Amino acid sequence: MKKSVKGSIDTISFKSLRSLYLFALLTIAITVLLSQLLIQYNLNSQLSDSRIINISGKQRMLSQKLGKEVLILNFVADTTKKKEEISTIRETLSLWKTTHYNLEKGNDSLGFPRKKSATLSELFRIIKPNFDSIVNATTLFLENKKRNIKESENQKLVQSILENQVVFLSKMNQIVNEYDKEALEKVTQQSKTEYAILAFTLLILLLEFMFIFKPTNQKVEKLIAKLLLSEKKALKLAYNTEIISEVKENSVKELKSLNYAMENTLLYCRVAPDGTVIHIGEKFSKLLQYNPFISDKTFSQVLTPIEKEQVVIDRIIAEKQRSGWQGELNITNRKGESLWLDLSMVPVTIKKDESELLIICFDITERKKAEQEVERLNTENVTDKINQQKIISSKIVENQENEQNRIAREIHDGIGQMLTGLKFSLESINLDDKEKSAQKIDYLKKLSLDIIKGVRTATFNLMPPELSDHGINSALAKLAQELSKLTGKNILFYNKTNFDQRLDSLIEINIYRLTQEAINNAIKYADSTHIIVQLSHSDSILSITIDDNGKGFDINEAEKKRNSESGMGLLFMKERIQYINGRVFINSILGEGTRITFNIPI
């Protein structure tokens, strides 16, 4: 009973200390917040005060500047210079008036207060007549100077401006001093306020230490002493029980290790004589995708959903449950995949009249697949492979010869003949006949352009400079543009995903040749009028699609005709794309067109 009462008293004390602690923290936080708000307000006020003092000093400078400019204008005789001086004085006067009105009446945008102290209001009232006199005299002086009249009056106006200026400057000095005095008073008041807030904060901290931290520290020390005593008792009790539980713990560890090894390394299952599952290992259930908590399934139903296979397994269990059985089973899992199991069935006697079957399996699916693959490869026609390689080699050599002959014909028949014509035309120019010479020179210019175009076409077909300089994107765009010009077909290129990466040079040249081959096939065999080349990419795949509106073809028939030009063309595409670890997809519909897609890993 005493312990209960003491515990409730401790709880009440801690609650009280916690409330006081939160109150002290809240008070300090409010004090700090208020001090910061006050400091920020005073800082803003000081900024406004410093700006006002600066503007007041500027107002004195403007007054002096105005007087100097009036004196200068009074002695200027040049008309042009007089106009410039009048314009300058007007600007100075306008700025001076605006500044004075802002100081006198206040300005929110500049931070000038509208309300002023009685001293400042009185000083501005005293200075107003001098200010008005200077403004009126300067305005009248400028009008007279502008009209070149009343020179004698102008002298009086200048004298009035200078006299009032002296008084104005003296009064402005008093205003500036008053502004400075008031700013100093504000700073002094702020300093006193901050000292007061600091003293209040320190007082709060002192009270918190005396009435919160110190009592809390004493209670915590007592609590720690009790905890240490309880810890000693608990250690002694734990030592006594540790020896008793050590043997049991070791046994449990051994059982857990054995169970873990069986669950995660063996494909095993315990089956009743009637074929129902008693327990199935975790690894075995994962392989068969079976929920081990379902207890109404037979072993055959767990292994496979195929009824014929279930009948075979049930027959083996019924016939071999006393003698045991070992062999290979081919089953179909719930995904429709074929699995091969090396299964051993061992009868185990639990009690005198109770027995069960322990079934241990090994997954030999991969081994069986390897054996079947080896058998399939051994039964393939090796001669057909050799003949196919011979055809590919001969076609490669033939294509190389055809390409070399084509390039030679282009150079000989096109560029060669044009160069010969250029030579003869140059030799036949008669400089004495200027009219014919000019005509021949125009012809030679055109012929030179044709030669340049022919050379560019020949070199472009060999290796486009855009490919090595700027990459596959620029090269394919140039290829579509040039082939469109040469063939008259509408060939368009789109970079759908703004691909601009550089790839390995071998990959780029193979992509270029594959695309070139696909476009040439569409031009040569498909009778198409529109061809679209699209480039897109993801994080790991670069995809190039070539669509045409040609007559299309039967892909299966083309692949069967390996000796034909179309069949070999498809074969060459597949060989080349495999060389860079890519894939090609061909979709063609008779009468509608063909789509060829190249996917290359990047």
Coordinates of C-alpha atoms in Angstrom, one line a residue:
M1 CA 0.0 0.0 0.0
K2 CA 2.8 2.4 0.9
K3 CA 4.6 1.6 -2.4
S4 CA 1.4 2.4 -4.3
V5 CA 0.9 5.7 -2.5
K6 CA 4.6 6.6 -3.1
G7 CA 4.4 5.8 -6.8
S8 CA 1.3 8.0 -7.2
I9 CA 3.1 10.9 -5.4
D10 CA 6.1 10.5 -7.7
T11 CA 3.8 10.5 -10.7
I12 CA 2.1 13.7 -9.6
S13 CA 5.5 15.3 -8.9
F14 CA 6.8 14.5 -12.3
K15 CA 3.7 15.8 -14.0
S16 CA 4.0 19.0 -12.1
L17 CA 7.7 19.4 -13.0
R18 CA 6.9 18.7 -16.7
S19 CA 4.1 21.3 -16.7
L20 CA 6.5 23.9 -15.1
Y21 CA 9.2 22.9 -17.6
L22 CA 6.9 23.4 -20.6
F23 CA 5.7 26.7 -19.2
A24 CA 9.3 27.9 -18.8
L25 CA 10.2 26.9 -22.3
L26 CA 7.1 28.6 -23.7
T27 CA 8.0 31.8 -21.8
I28 CA 11.5 31.8 -23.1
A29 CA 10.3 31.2 -26.6
I30 CA 7.8 34.0 -26.4
T31 CA 10.4 36.3 -25.0
V32 CA 12.9 35.5 -27.8
L33 CA 10.2 35.9 -30.4
L34 CA 9.1 39.3 -29.0
S35 CA 12.7 40.5 -28.8
Q36 CA 13.4 39.5 -32.4
L37 CA 10.2 41.2 -33.6
L38 CA 11.2 44.4 -31.7
I39 CA 14.8 44.2 -33.1
Q40 CA 13.5 43.8 -36.7
Y41 CA 11.1 46.7 -36.2
N42 CA 13.8 49.0 -34.8
L43 CA 16.2 47.9 -37.6
N44 CA 13.6 48.9 -40.2
S45 CA 13.1 52.2 -38.4
Q46 CA 16.9 52.8 -38.4
L47 CA 17.1 52.1 -42.1
S48 CA 14.3 54.6 -42.7
D49 CA 16.1 57.1 -40.4
S50 CA 19.4 56.7 -42.2
R51 CA 17.7 57.1 -45.5
I52 CA 16.0 60.3 -44.3
I53 CA 19.3 61.7 -43.1
N54 CA 21.0 60.9 -46.4
I55 CA 18.1 62.5 -48.3
S56 CA 18.2 65.5 -46.1
G57 CA 22.0 65.9 -46.8
K58 CA 21.2 65.5 -50.5
Q59 CA 18.6 68.2 -50.2
R60 CA 21.3 70.6 -49.0
M61 CA 23.6 69.6 -51.9
L62 CA 20.7 70.1 -54.4
S63 CA 20.1 73.6 -53.0
Q64 CA 23.7 74.5 -53.4
K65 CA 23.8 73.0 -56.9
L66 CA 20.7 75.0 -57.8
G67 CA 22.3 78.3 -56.7
K68 CA 25.5 77.5 -58.7
E69 CA 23.5 76.7 -61.8
V70 CA 21.5 80.0 -61.5
L71 CA 24.8 82.0 -61.2
I72 CA 26.2 80.2 -64.2
L73 CA 23.1 80.8 -66.3
N74 CA 23.1 84.5 -65.3
F75 CA 26.5 85.0 -67.0
V76 CA 25.9 82.8 -70.1
A77 CA 25.5 84.6 -73.4
D78 CA 25.6 81.8 -75.9
T79 CA 22.0 80.9 -76.9
T80 CA 22.6 77.2 -77.3
K81 CA 24.4 76.8 -74.0
K82 CA 21.7 79.0 -72.3
K83 CA 19.0 76.5 -73.4
E84 CA 21.0 73.6 -72.0
E85 CA 21.6 75.4 -68.7
I86 CA 17.9 76.3 -68.5
S87 CA 17.0 72.6 -69.0
T88 CA 19.5 71.5 -66.4
I89 CA 18.2 74.0 -63.8
R90 CA 14.6 72.8 -64.4
E91 CA 15.6 69.2 -63.7
T92 CA 17.5 70.2 -60.6
L93 CA 14.6 72.4 -59.4
S94 CA 12.1 69.5 -60.0
L95 CA 14.2 67.0 -58.0
W96 CA 14.8 69.5 -55.2
K97 CA 11.1 70.3 -54.9
T98 CA 10.1 66.5 -55.0
T99 CA 12.7 65.6 -52.3
H100 CA 11.6 68.5 -50.1
Y101 CA 7.9 67.6 -50.3
N102 CA 8.7 63.9 -49.5
L103 CA 10.7 65.0 -46.4
E104 CA 8.0 67.4 -45.3
K105 CA 4.8 65.3 -46.0
G106 CA 6.2 61.8 -45.9
N107 CA 6.4 59.0 -48.5
D108 CA 5.4 55.4 -47.9
S109 CA 7.4 53.9 -50.8
L110 CA 10.6 55.5 -49.5
G111 CA 9.8 54.8 -45.9
F112 CA 9.5 58.5 -44.9
P113 CA 7.0 58.9 -42.0
R114 CA 4.0 61.2 -42.5
K115 CA 3.9 62.0 -38.7
K116 CA 6.8 63.9 -37.3
S117 CA 7.9 65.3 -34.0
A118 CA 6.8 68.8 -32.9
T119 CA 10.4 70.0 -33.4
L120 CA 10.7 68.8 -37.0
S121 CA 7.2 70.1 -37.9
E122 CA 8.1 73.5 -36.5
L123 CA 11.5 73.5 -38.4
F124 CA 9.7 72.6 -41.7
R125 CA 7.2 75.4 -41.1
I126 CA 10.0 78.0 -40.5
I127 CA 11.9 76.9 -43.6
K128 CA 8.8 76.9 -45.9
P129 CA 8.9 80.7 -46.8
N130 CA 12.5 80.5 -47.8
F131 CA 11.8 77.4 -49.9
D132 CA 8.8 79.0 -51.6
S133 CA 10.8 82.1 -52.3
I134 CA 13.6 80.1 -53.9
V135 CA 11.1 78.2 -56.0
N136 CA 9.2 81.3 -57.2
A137 CA 12.4 83.3 -57.9
T138 CA 14.0 80.5 -59.8
T139 CA 10.9 79.8 -61.9
L140 CA 10.5 83.5 -62.7
F141 CA 14.3 83.8 -63.5
L142 CA 14.1 80.9 -65.9
E143 CA 11.1 82.4 -67.7
N144 CA 12.9 85.7 -68.1
K145 CA 16.1 84.0 -69.4
K146 CA 14.1 81.9 -71.8
R147 CA 12.5 85.1 -73.3
N148 CA 15.7 87.2 -72.8
I149 CA 13.8 90.0 -71.0
K150 CA 14.1 91.9 -67.7
E151 CA 17.8 91.6 -67.1
S152 CA 17.7 94.1 -64.2
E153 CA 14.9 92.1 -62.5
N154 CA 16.9 88.9 -63.1
Q155 CA 19.8 90.3 -61.0
K156 CA 17.4 91.0 -58.1
L157 CA 16.0 87.5 -58.5
V158 CA 19.5 86.0 -58.3
Q159 CA 20.2 88.0 -55.2
S160 CA 16.9 86.8 -53.7
I161 CA 17.7 83.2 -54.5
L162 CA 21.2 83.4 -52.9
E163 CA 19.9 85.2 -49.8
N164 CA 17.1 82.7 -49.2
Q165 CA 19.5 79.8 -50.0
V166 CA 21.8 80.8 -47.1
V167 CA 18.8 80.7 -44.7
F168 CA 17.5 77.5 -46.2
L169 CA 20.9 75.7 -45.8
S170 CA 21.1 76.8 -42.2
K171 CA 17.6 75.5 -41.4
M172 CA 18.3 72.3 -43.3
N173 CA 21.3 71.8 -41.1
Q174 CA 19.0 72.1 -38.0
I175 CA 16.6 69.5 -39.6
V176 CA 19.4 67.0 -40.3
N177 CA 20.7 67.4 -36.8
E178 CA 17.2 66.9 -35.4
Y179 CA 16.7 63.7 -37.5
D180 CA 20.1 62.5 -36.2
K181 CA 19.2 63.3 -32.6
E182 CA 15.8 61.4 -32.9
A183 CA 17.5 58.4 -34.5
L184 CA 20.1 58.3 -31.6
E185 CA 17.2 58.4 -29.1
K186 CA 15.5 55.4 -30.8
V187 CA 18.8 53.4 -30.8
T188 CA 19.3 54.2 -27.1
Q189 CA 15.7 53.2 -26.3
Q190 CA 16.1 49.9 -28.3
S191 CA 19.3 49.1 -26.3
K192 CA 17.5 49.6 -23.0
T193 CA 14.6 47.4 -24.2
E194 CA 17.0 44.6 -25.3
Y195 CA 18.8 44.7 -21.9
A196 CA 15.4 44.4 -20.1
I197 CA 14.4 41.4 -22.3
L198 CA 17.9 39.8 -21.6
A199 CA 17.5 40.3 -17.9
F200 CA 13.9 38.8 -18.0
T201 CA 15.2 35.8 -19.9
L202 CA 18.1 35.2 -17.5
L203 CA 15.6 35.4 -14.6
I204 CA 13.4 32.8 -16.2
L205 CA 16.4 30.5 -16.7
L206 CA 17.4 31.0 -13.0
L207 CA 13.9 30.1 -11.8
E208 CA 13.8 27.1 -14.1
F209 CA 17.1 25.8 -12.7
M210 CA 16.0 26.3 -9.1
F211 CA 12.5 24.9 -9.3
I212 CA 12.7 22.4 -12.3
F213 CA 16.2 21.2 -13.1
K214 CA 17.4 20.7 -9.6
P215 CA 14.4 18.8 -8.3
T216 CA 14.3 16.7 -11.5
N217 CA 18.0 15.9 -11.1
Q218 CA 17.4 14.7 -7.5
K219 CA 14.5 12.5 -8.6
V220 CA 16.4 11.0 -11.5
E221 CA 19.4 10.2 -9.2
K222 CA 17.0 8.3 -6.9
L223 CA 15.4 6.5 -9.9
I224 CA 18.8 5.4 -11.3
A225 CA 19.8 4.0 -7.9
K226 CA 16.6 1.9 -7.8
L227 CA 17.3 0.7 -11.4
L228 CA 20.8 -0.3 -10.5
L229 CA 19.5 -2.3 -7.6
S230 CA 16.9 -4.0 -9.7
E231 CA 19.6 -4.7 -12.4
K232 CA 21.7 -6.6 -9.8
K233 CA 18.7 -8.7 -8.8
A234 CA 17.9 -9.4 -12.4
L235 CA 21.5 -10.4 -13.2
K236 CA 21.5 -12.9 -10.3
L237 CA 18.2 -14.4 -11.4
A238 CA 19.3 -14.6 -15.0
Y239 CA 22.5 -16.4 -14.0
N240 CA 20.5 -19.0 -12.1
T241 CA 18.2 -19.6 -15.0
E242 CA 20.8 -19.5 -17.7
I243 CA 22.4 -22.8 -16.7
I244 CA 18.9 -24.5 -16.6
S245 CA 18.0 -23.2 -20.1
E246 CA 21.3 -23.8 -21.8
V247 CA 20.7 -27.5 -22.5
K248 CA 17.2 -26.8 -23.8
E249 CA 18.5 -24.0 -26.0
N250 CA 21.2 -26.1 -27.6
S251 CA 18.6 -28.8 -28.4
V252 CA 16.3 -26.2 -30.0
K253 CA 19.2 -24.8 -32.1
E254 CA 20.1 -28.2 -33.4
L255 CA 16.5 -28.9 -34.3
K256 CA 16.2 -25.5 -36.0
S257 CA 19.4 -26.0 -38.0
L258 CA 18.1 -29.5 -39.1
N259 CA 14.7 -28.1 -40.0
Y260 CA 16.2 -25.1 -41.9
A261 CA 18.5 -27.4 -43.9
M262 CA 15.6 -29.7 -44.9
E263 CA 13.2 -26.8 -45.6
N264 CA 15.6 -24.7 -47.8
T265 CA 18.0 -27.3 -49.3
L266 CA 15.8 -30.4 -49.9
L267 CA 12.7 -31.0 -52.0
Y268 CA 11.0 -33.3 -49.5
C269 CA 7.5 -34.2 -48.5
R270 CA 5.7 -36.4 -45.9
V271 CA 2.8 -38.4 -47.3
A272 CA 0.2 -40.6 -45.6
P273 CA -0.5 -44.1 -47.0
D274 CA -3.7 -42.9 -48.7
G275 CA -1.7 -40.3 -50.6
T276 CA -2.7 -37.1 -48.6
V277 CA 0.1 -34.6 -47.8
I278 CA 1.1 -34.5 -44.1
H279 CA 3.9 -31.8 -44.6
I280 CA 5.7 -30.3 -47.5
G281 CA 9.0 -28.5 -47.4
E282 CA 9.3 -24.7 -48.2
K283 CA 11.6 -25.1 -51.1
F284 CA 9.4 -27.9 -52.6
S285 CA 6.2 -25.8 -52.2
K286 CA 7.9 -22.9 -53.9
L287 CA 9.0 -25.0 -56.8
L288 CA 5.4 -26.5 -57.3
Q289 CA 3.7 -23.1 -56.5
Y290 CA 1.7 -24.8 -53.8
N291 CA 0.3 -23.2 -50.6
P292 CA 1.5 -25.5 -47.8
F293 CA -1.4 -24.5 -45.5
I294 CA -3.9 -26.3 -47.8
S295 CA -4.3 -29.8 -46.2
D296 CA -7.0 -31.4 -48.4
K297 CA -4.8 -32.2 -51.4
T298 CA -3.2 -35.5 -52.3
F299 CA 0.5 -35.7 -53.3
S300 CA -0.4 -36.2 -56.9
Q301 CA -2.6 -33.1 -56.9
V302 CA 0.2 -31.1 -55.4
L303 CA 2.7 -32.2 -58.0
T304 CA 0.6 -31.5 -61.2
P305 CA -2.9 -30.3 -62.2
I306 CA -2.9 -32.8 -65.2
E307 CA -5.3 -35.7 -64.5
K308 CA -3.3 -38.3 -66.5
E309 CA -0.1 -37.5 -64.6
Q310 CA -2.0 -37.7 -61.3
V311 CA -3.2 -41.2 -62.1
V312 CA 0.4 -42.4 -62.7
I313 CA 1.6 -40.9 -59.4
D314 CA -1.3 -42.3 -57.4
R315 CA -0.6 -45.8 -58.9
I316 CA 3.1 -45.6 -57.9
I317 CA 2.1 -44.6 -54.3
A318 CA -0.4 -47.4 -54.0
E319 CA 1.9 -50.1 -55.4
K320 CA 5.2 -49.1 -53.8
Q321 CA 4.2 -47.7 -50.4
R322 CA 5.7 -50.8 -48.6
S323 CA 8.8 -51.4 -50.7
G324 CA 9.6 -47.8 -51.7
W325 CA 10.4 -46.5 -55.2
Q326 CA 13.1 -44.5 -57.0
G327 CA 12.8 -43.0 -60.6
E328 CA 12.4 -40.0 -62.8
L329 CA 9.0 -38.3 -63.3
N330 CA 8.0 -35.8 -66.0
I331 CA 5.2 -33.5 -64.7
T332 CA 3.5 -30.3 -65.8
N333 CA 3.3 -27.4 -63.3
R334 CA 0.5 -24.9 -62.9
K335 CA 2.1 -22.6 -65.4
G336 CA 2.1 -25.3 -68.0
E337 CA 5.8 -25.8 -67.8
S338 CA 7.4 -29.2 -68.0
L339 CA 9.4 -30.3 -64.9
W340 CA 11.6 -33.3 -64.4
L341 CA 12.0 -34.8 -60.9
D342 CA 14.4 -37.5 -59.7
L343 CA 12.1 -38.9 -57.0
S344 CA 12.8 -41.3 -54.1
M345 CA 10.0 -42.7 -52.0
V346 CA 11.0 -44.2 -48.6
P347 CA 8.5 -45.9 -46.2
V348 CA 8.9 -44.8 -42.6
T349 CA 7.3 -46.5 -39.5
I350 CA 6.2 -43.9 -36.9
K351 CA 4.5 -46.2 -34.4
K352 CA 3.5 -49.9 -34.4
D353 CA 0.4 -49.4 -36.5
E354 CA 1.3 -46.0 -38.1
S355 CA 3.5 -45.4 -41.1
E356 CA 4.1 -42.7 -43.7
L357 CA 6.1 -42.1 -46.9
L358 CA 9.1 -39.8 -46.9
I359 CA 9.5 -38.4 -50.4
I360 CA 12.8 -36.7 -51.4
C361 CA 13.2 -35.2 -54.9
F362 CA 15.8 -33.5 -57.0
D363 CA 15.0 -31.0 -59.8
I364 CA 16.7 -32.3 -62.9
T365 CA 14.8 -30.1 -65.4
E366 CA 17.8 -28.2 -66.6
R367 CA 19.8 -31.4 -67.0
K368 CA 17.0 -32.9 -69.1
K369 CA 16.7 -29.8 -71.2
A370 CA 20.5 -29.9 -71.8
E371 CA 20.3 -33.6 -72.8
Q372 CA 17.4 -32.9 -75.2
E373 CA 19.2 -29.9 -76.7
V374 CA 22.3 -32.0 -77.3
E375 CA 20.2 -34.7 -78.9
R376 CA 18.4 -32.1 -81.1
L377 CA 21.7 -30.5 -82.2
N378 CA 23.1 -33.9 -83.0
T379 CA 20.1 -34.8 -85.2
E380 CA 20.2 -31.6 -87.3
N381 CA 21.4 -31.6 -90.8
V382 CA 25.0 -30.4 -90.7
T383 CA 25.2 -30.3 -94.5
D384 CA 22.4 -27.8 -94.7
K385 CA 24.3 -25.5 -92.4
I386 CA 27.5 -25.8 -94.4
N387 CA 25.6 -25.1 -97.7
Q388 CA 23.9 -22.1 -96.1
Q389 CA 27.2 -20.6 -95.1
K390 CA 28.6 -21.2 -98.6
I391 CA 25.7 -19.3 -100.1
I392 CA 26.1 -16.5 -97.6
S393 CA 29.8 -16.2 -98.4
S394 CA 29.3 -16.3 -102.1
K395 CA 26.6 -13.6 -101.9
I396 CA 28.8 -11.5 -99.7
V397 CA 31.6 -11.7 -102.3
E398 CA 29.1 -11.1 -105.1
N399 CA 27.6 -8.0 -103.4
Q400 CA 31.1 -6.6 -102.8
E401 CA 32.0 -7.1 -106.5
N402 CA 28.7 -5.5 -107.6
E403 CA 29.3 -2.5 -105.2
Q404 CA 32.8 -2.1 -106.6
N405 CA 31.6 -2.3 -110.2
R406 CA 28.8 0.2 -109.4
I407 CA 31.2 2.7 -107.9
A408 CA 33.6 2.3 -110.8
R409 CA 30.8 2.9 -113.3
E410 CA 29.7 6.0 -111.4
I411 CA 33.2 7.4 -111.5
H412 CA 34.0 6.4 -115.1
D413 CA 30.6 7.1 -116.7
G414 CA 29.6 10.1 -114.7
I415 CA 32.5 11.9 -113.0
G416 CA 35.1 10.7 -115.6
Q417 CA 33.2 11.9 -118.6
M418 CA 32.3 15.2 -117.0
L419 CA 36.0 15.8 -116.2
T420 CA 36.9 15.0 -119.8
G421 CA 34.3 17.5 -121.0
L422 CA 35.7 20.0 -118.5
K423 CA 39.2 19.6 -120.0
F424 CA 38.1 20.0 -123.6
S425 CA 36.0 23.0 -122.8
L426 CA 38.9 24.7 -121.0
E427 CA 41.2 24.0 -124.0
S428 CA 38.6 25.4 -126.4
I429 CA 38.2 28.8 -124.7
N430 CA 39.3 31.7 -127.0
L431 CA 40.0 34.7 -124.9
D432 CA 39.8 37.0 -127.9
D433 CA 36.1 36.1 -128.4
K434 CA 34.7 37.5 -125.1
E435 CA 31.1 36.6 -125.7
K436 CA 31.7 32.9 -126.4
S437 CA 34.3 32.8 -123.7
A438 CA 31.7 34.1 -121.2
Q439 CA 29.2 31.4 -122.4
K440 CA 31.7 28.7 -122.0
I441 CA 32.7 29.9 -118.6
D442 CA 29.0 29.7 -117.5
Y443 CA 28.8 26.2 -118.9
L444 CA 32.0 25.2 -117.1
K445 CA 30.6 26.5 -113.8
K446 CA 27.5 24.3 -114.2
L447 CA 29.7 21.4 -115.2
S448 CA 31.9 21.9 -112.1
L449 CA 28.8 21.9 -109.9
D450 CA 27.6 18.6 -111.5
I451 CA 31.1 17.1 -110.9
I452 CA 31.0 18.2 -107.3
K453 CA 27.5 16.7 -106.9
G454 CA 28.7 13.4 -108.5
V455 CA 31.7 13.2 -106.2
R456 CA 29.6 13.9 -103.1
T457 CA 27.1 11.2 -104.2
A458 CA 29.8 8.6 -104.7
T459 CA 31.5 9.4 -101.3
F460 CA 28.2 9.6 -99.6
N461 CA 27.4 6.0 -100.7
L462 CA 30.8 4.8 -99.5
M463 CA 30.8 6.5 -96.0
P464 CA 28.8 9.6 -95.1
P465 CA 30.9 12.2 -93.2
E466 CA 27.9 12.9 -90.9
L467 CA 28.2 9.4 -89.4
S468 CA 31.8 9.9 -88.2
D469 CA 31.4 13.6 -87.4
H470 CA 27.9 13.8 -85.7
G471 CA 26.6 10.2 -85.2
I472 CA 23.8 8.0 -86.3
N473 CA 21.0 10.7 -85.9
S474 CA 22.5 13.1 -88.3
A475 CA 23.7 10.4 -90.7
L476 CA 20.1 8.9 -91.0
A477 CA 18.6 12.3 -91.5
K478 CA 21.1 13.0 -94.3
L479 CA 20.5 9.6 -95.8
A480 CA 16.8 10.2 -96.1
Q481 CA 17.3 13.6 -97.5
E482 CA 19.8 12.5 -100.2
L483 CA 17.9 9.4 -101.3
S484 CA 14.7 11.5 -101.5
K485 CA 16.5 13.9 -103.9
L486 CA 18.1 11.1 -106.0
T487 CA 15.1 8.9 -106.3
G488 CA 12.2 11.4 -106.2
K489 CA 10.5 9.3 -103.5
N490 CA 9.0 11.0 -100.4
I491 CA 11.5 9.8 -97.8
L492 CA 11.1 11.3 -94.3
F493 CA 13.1 10.9 -91.1
Y494 CA 11.8 11.6 -87.5
N495 CA 13.8 11.5 -84.3
K496 CA 10.9 10.9 -82.0
T497 CA 12.8 10.9 -78.7
N498 CA 15.5 13.5 -79.6
F499 CA 18.3 10.8 -79.4
D500 CA 21.7 12.5 -79.6
Q501 CA 24.1 9.9 -78.1
R502 CA 27.2 8.6 -79.8
L503 CA 27.6 4.9 -80.0
D504 CA 30.6 2.6 -80.9
S505 CA 31.7 3.3 -84.5
L506 CA 31.1 -0.4 -85.4
I507 CA 27.6 -0.3 -84.1
E508 CA 26.8 3.0 -85.9
I509 CA 28.1 1.8 -89.3
N510 CA 26.0 -1.4 -89.0
I511 CA 22.9 0.5 -88.0
Y512 CA 23.5 2.9 -91.0
R513 CA 24.0 0.0 -93.4
L514 CA 20.9 -1.9 -92.1
T515 CA 18.8 1.2 -92.5
Q516 CA 20.3 1.9 -96.0
E517 CA 19.5 -1.7 -97.0
A518 CA 15.9 -1.5 -95.8
I519 CA 15.3 1.9 -97.6
N520 CA 16.9 0.6 -100.8
N521 CA 14.7 -2.6 -100.7
A522 CA 11.6 -0.4 -100.3
I523 CA 12.7 1.7 -103.3
K524 CA 13.8 -1.2 -105.5
Y525 CA 11.3 -4.0 -104.8
A526 CA 8.3 -2.6 -103.0
D527 CA 7.3 0.1 -105.6
S528 CA 6.6 2.5 -102.7
T529 CA 6.2 6.3 -103.0
H530 CA 6.4 7.2 -99.3
I531 CA 9.0 5.9 -96.9
I532 CA 9.2 6.9 -93.2
V533 CA 12.2 6.3 -91.0
Q534 CA 11.7 6.7 -87.3
L535 CA 14.3 6.7 -84.5
S536 CA 13.4 6.3 -80.8
H537 CA 15.1 5.1 -77.7
S538 CA 14.6 4.1 -74.1
D539 CA 17.2 3.6 -71.3
S540 CA 18.5 0.4 -72.8
I541 CA 17.2 0.0 -76.4
L542 CA 17.7 2.1 -79.6
S543 CA 14.8 1.4 -82.1
I544 CA 14.8 2.2 -85.8
T545 CA 11.6 1.6 -87.8
I546 CA 11.3 1.8 -91.6
D547 CA 7.7 2.0 -93.0
D548 CA 6.7 2.0 -96.7
N549 CA 3.5 2.0 -98.6
G550 CA 4.6 -0.6 -101.1
K551 CA 3.2 -3.8 -102.4
G552 CA 4.4 -5.9 -99.4
F553 CA 5.5 -9.6 -99.5
D554 CA 5.0 -13.0 -97.9
I555 CA 7.7 -13.3 -95.2
N556 CA 7.5 -17.1 -94.9
E557 CA 7.8 -17.6 -98.7
A558 CA 10.8 -15.2 -98.8
E559 CA 12.6 -17.0 -96.0
K560 CA 12.1 -20.4 -97.7
K561 CA 13.7 -19.1 -100.9
R562 CA 17.2 -18.8 -99.4
N563 CA 18.8 -18.8 -102.8
S564 CA 16.7 -15.9 -104.1
E565 CA 17.8 -12.2 -103.7
S566 CA 15.0 -11.4 -101.3
G567 CA 15.6 -14.4 -99.2
M568 CA 19.3 -13.7 -99.0
G569 CA 18.6 -10.0 -98.2
L570 CA 16.6 -11.0 -95.1
L571 CA 19.3 -13.4 -94.1
F572 CA 22.0 -10.8 -94.4
M573 CA 19.9 -8.4 -92.3
K574 CA 19.5 -11.0 -89.5
E575 CA 23.2 -11.8 -89.7
R576 CA 24.3 -8.2 -89.5
I577 CA 21.9 -7.3 -86.6
Q578 CA 23.0 -10.3 -84.6
Y579 CA 26.6 -9.2 -85.1
I580 CA 25.8 -6.1 -82.9
N581 CA 23.6 -8.1 -80.5
G582 CA 20.4 -6.6 -81.9
R583 CA 17.1 -8.0 -83.2
V584 CA 15.1 -7.4 -86.3
F585 CA 11.3 -7.6 -86.6
I586 CA 9.6 -7.7 -90.1
N587 CA 5.9 -7.2 -90.6
S588 CA 4.6 -7.1 -94.2
I589 CA 1.0 -7.2 -95.6
L590 CA 0.4 -7.8 -99.3
G591 CA -0.9 -4.7 -101.0
E592 CA -0.5 -2.5 -97.9
G593 CA 3.2 -2.2 -97.2
T594 CA 6.1 -3.3 -95.0
R595 CA 7.5 -2.3 -91.6
I596 CA 11.0 -3.3 -90.5
T597 CA 12.1 -2.6 -86.9
F598 CA 15.7 -2.9 -85.6
N599 CA 16.2 -3.0 -81.9
I600 CA 19.8 -2.5 -80.7
P601 CA 21.0 -2.5 -77.0
I602 CA 22.7 0.7 -75.9

